[in-house]
XYZ file of C-alpha atoms in Angstrom:
227
model
C -22.484 11.563 15.485
C -20.660 14.638 14.233
C -18.041 16.163 16.550
C -16.213 19.433 16.005
C -12.868 19.623 17.799
C -11.212 23.041 18.037
C -7.488 23.626 18.358
C -6.159 20.259 17.221
C -3.277 22.225 15.686
C -1.787 25.445 16.989
C -1.221 28.294 14.572
C 2.488 27.460 14.610
C 1.743 23.836 13.693
C -0.581 24.919 10.889
C 2.162 27.154 9.516
C 4.719 24.315 9.640
C 2.419 21.854 7.894
C 1.481 24.374 5.224
C 5.144 25.109 4.527
C 5.744 21.398 3.947
C 2.714 20.609 1.806
C 2.614 23.839 -0.212
C 6.091 23.031 -1.538
C 5.163 19.426 -2.345
C 3.920 17.828 -5.584
C 0.182 18.337 -6.191
C -1.753 16.065 -8.560
C -5.318 15.377 -9.661
C -7.409 14.532 -6.599
C -8.709 11.371 -8.227
C -5.392 9.666 -7.436
C -7.133 7.959 -4.505
C -10.765 7.967 -5.696
C -13.033 5.001 -6.103
C -15.267 4.594 -9.151
C -18.248 6.516 -7.750
C -16.166 9.384 -6.365
C -14.465 9.951 -9.716
C -17.818 10.988 -11.158
C -18.178 13.979 -8.826
C -14.688 14.929 -7.627
C -12.749 17.939 -8.907
C -9.856 18.999 -6.695
C -6.110 18.690 -6.185
C -4.291 16.387 -3.818
C -0.791 16.192 -2.442
C 0.728 13.131 -4.089
C 0.249 10.127 -1.842
C 3.422 8.610 -0.342
C 5.621 11.584 -1.313
C 8.076 12.913 1.281
C 5.958 15.993 1.960
C 2.832 13.893 2.591
C 4.739 11.594 4.935
C 6.254 14.463 6.920
C 3.059 16.463 7.205
C 1.018 13.334 7.898
C 3.237 12.445 10.822
C 2.691 15.917 12.270
C -1.079 15.441 11.999
C -0.943 11.993 13.633
C 1.145 13.353 16.489
C -1.311 16.205 17.034
C -4.453 14.063 17.099
C -2.777 11.577 19.431
C -2.226 14.450 21.872
C -5.814 15.718 21.618
C -7.940 14.093 24.371
C -11.218 15.178 22.778
C -10.298 13.406 19.532
C -9.355 10.202 21.362
C -12.543 10.293 23.442
C -14.806 10.845 20.432
C -13.095 8.533 17.947
C -11.713 5.747 20.165
C -9.245 5.065 17.331
C -7.948 1.579 16.655
C -6.260 2.226 13.284
C -5.807 5.531 11.461
C -5.304 5.798 7.714
C -2.234 7.906 6.836
C -3.460 11.514 6.489
C -3.955 12.898 2.987
C -4.088 16.541 1.897
C -6.327 18.269 -0.631
C -6.939 21.691 -2.103
C -9.926 23.251 -3.862
C -9.808 26.456 -5.917
C -11.183 27.979 -9.108
C -14.658 26.468 -8.747
C -13.442 22.987 -7.783
C -15.830 20.881 -5.732
C -16.659 17.343 -4.618
C -20.262 16.336 -5.233
C -22.355 14.035 -3.079
C -20.617 10.762 -2.314
C -20.064 8.110 0.358
C -16.546 7.110 1.389
C -15.361 3.584 0.656
C -16.113 1.154 3.465
C -12.610 -0.347 3.314
C -9.470 1.725 2.740
C -6.123 0.119 1.979
C -2.700 1.695 1.599
C -1.655 0.711 -1.906
C 1.212 -1.762 -2.022
C 0.893 -2.722 1.649
C -1.229 -5.003 3.834
C -2.448 -2.047 5.918
C -6.193 -1.610 5.646
C -9.005 -0.304 7.769
C -12.768 -0.362 7.989
C -13.688 3.304 7.626
C -15.916 4.062 10.602
C -15.184 7.799 10.798
C -14.165 10.415 8.267
C -11.975 13.272 9.493
C -11.336 16.719 8.025
C -8.679 18.956 9.563
C -8.897 22.492 8.188
C -5.642 24.196 7.192
C -7.006 27.477 5.810
C -8.814 30.277 7.606
C -12.483 30.443 6.535
C -12.278 34.145 5.617
C -9.523 33.397 3.095
C -11.822 31.570 0.659
C -15.444 31.558 -0.446
C -17.490 28.368 -0.636
C -15.769 25.127 0.249
C -18.219 24.085 2.942
C -18.274 20.453 3.990
C -21.941 19.426 3.850
C -22.870 16.230 5.700
C -26.354 14.758 5.427
C -28.138 12.623 8.004
C -31.706 11.973 9.158
C -31.846 15.444 10.700
C -30.954 17.220 7.460
C -27.800 18.940 6.218
C -24.928 20.075 8.431
C -22.583 22.683 6.936
C -19.058 22.876 8.310
C -16.378 25.487 7.658
C -13.941 25.719 10.556
C -10.876 27.739 11.513
C -7.415 26.516 10.544
C -6.336 23.890 13.074
C -9.893 22.765 13.871
C -11.249 19.321 12.973
C -14.579 17.667 12.351
C -15.354 13.942 12.728
C -18.439 12.348 11.178
C -19.618 8.847 10.231
C -17.935 7.659 7.044
C -21.277 6.166 6.046
C -22.738 9.674 5.657
C -23.595 11.197 2.299
C -21.443 14.328 2.062
C -19.955 16.880 -0.334
C -17.705 19.942 -0.574
C -19.318 22.985 -2.190
C -17.508 24.853 -5.008
C -14.675 27.168 -3.953
C -15.340 30.361 -5.880
C -12.587 32.545 -4.425
C -9.233 31.745 -2.807
C -8.252 28.179 -1.953
C -9.447 25.661 0.639
C -6.664 23.426 1.974
C -7.241 20.580 4.433
C -6.027 17.235 5.670
C -8.485 14.355 5.430
C -8.344 10.747 6.521
C -10.362 7.875 7.893
C -10.115 5.699 10.953
C -11.327 2.415 12.302
C -12.685 2.835 15.788
C -12.409 0.308 18.587
C -16.210 0.610 18.738
C -17.814 -0.173 15.384
C -21.361 0.969 16.189
C -21.911 4.731 15.905
C -24.649 4.766 18.554
C -22.522 2.896 21.092
C -19.567 5.165 20.325
C -21.737 8.232 20.901
C -22.971 6.937 24.262
C -19.402 6.287 25.397
C -18.346 9.759 24.285
C -21.209 11.432 26.155
C -20.476 9.360 29.243
C -16.776 10.237 29.036
C -17.586 13.954 28.805
C -19.867 13.711 31.820
C -17.165 11.931 33.828
C -14.582 14.571 32.930
C -16.930 17.444 33.802
C -17.986 15.868 37.103
C -14.396 14.992 37.968
C -13.352 18.618 37.441
C -16.118 19.709 39.789
C -15.881 17.062 42.530
C -12.511 15.399 42.080
C -11.504 12.090 40.595
C -12.096 10.105 43.785
C -15.714 11.229 44.259
C -17.909 8.100 44.622
C -20.198 9.104 41.748
C -17.224 9.746 39.486
C -15.780 6.363 40.422
C -19.086 4.604 39.725
C -19.500 6.273 36.314
C -15.884 5.491 35.444
C -16.505 1.852 36.314
C -19.602 1.860 34.083
C -17.631 3.428 31.203
C -14.913 0.804 31.278
C -17.363 -2.075 31.593
C -19.211 -0.814 28.518
C -15.887 -0.546 26.698
C -15.180 -4.187 27.568
C -18.558 -5.143 26.128
C -18.382 -3.114 22.900
C -14.737 -2.545 21.991
C -12.249 -4.447 19.869
C -8.693 -3.822 21.018
């Protein structure tokens, strides 16, 4: 399941985050790459664990925690500290699959990467190329969103970032472990949650049908979720 979530960050928040990260130390993007990714990755990355990454990452975590659509779609259990990357001058990231387990170096914090997340921090008209291309059984999905918008997709997906031929593409990226491991079960819960919210807005939260669907949602969560 791929979910696009608009307006995770306001324009003011985007500006604040960019001010922090643009002034930070940028290094070769392979700082956090696995063996396979190193073969296809050419980009820059804000140095992991630096003050700028910590400050900007906390702003991203605060924003996603206050975005109901993100919580409903991801059902996050643990979120990897957000990272930041930049592509310019023909840089790209060829086809790859994200590591199944991500660990913060030097700590015991680790997650199973169920979902990959990209939060765009550059307006699409300000650079050429730089599309996120995600492949699944239905073909290729090309994503290039407005600054402040986010896309979630299964970390198991084969994906790439096309070469940036003009300007620069800046984004935050991270992974999360969902309370619901199975992508199909997570999708059903998300669709049910959306239906409940839409029906509740139309008929009110105490409508018998809304109450029954809400009961069904929570019983499925009890069956499928790890808390």
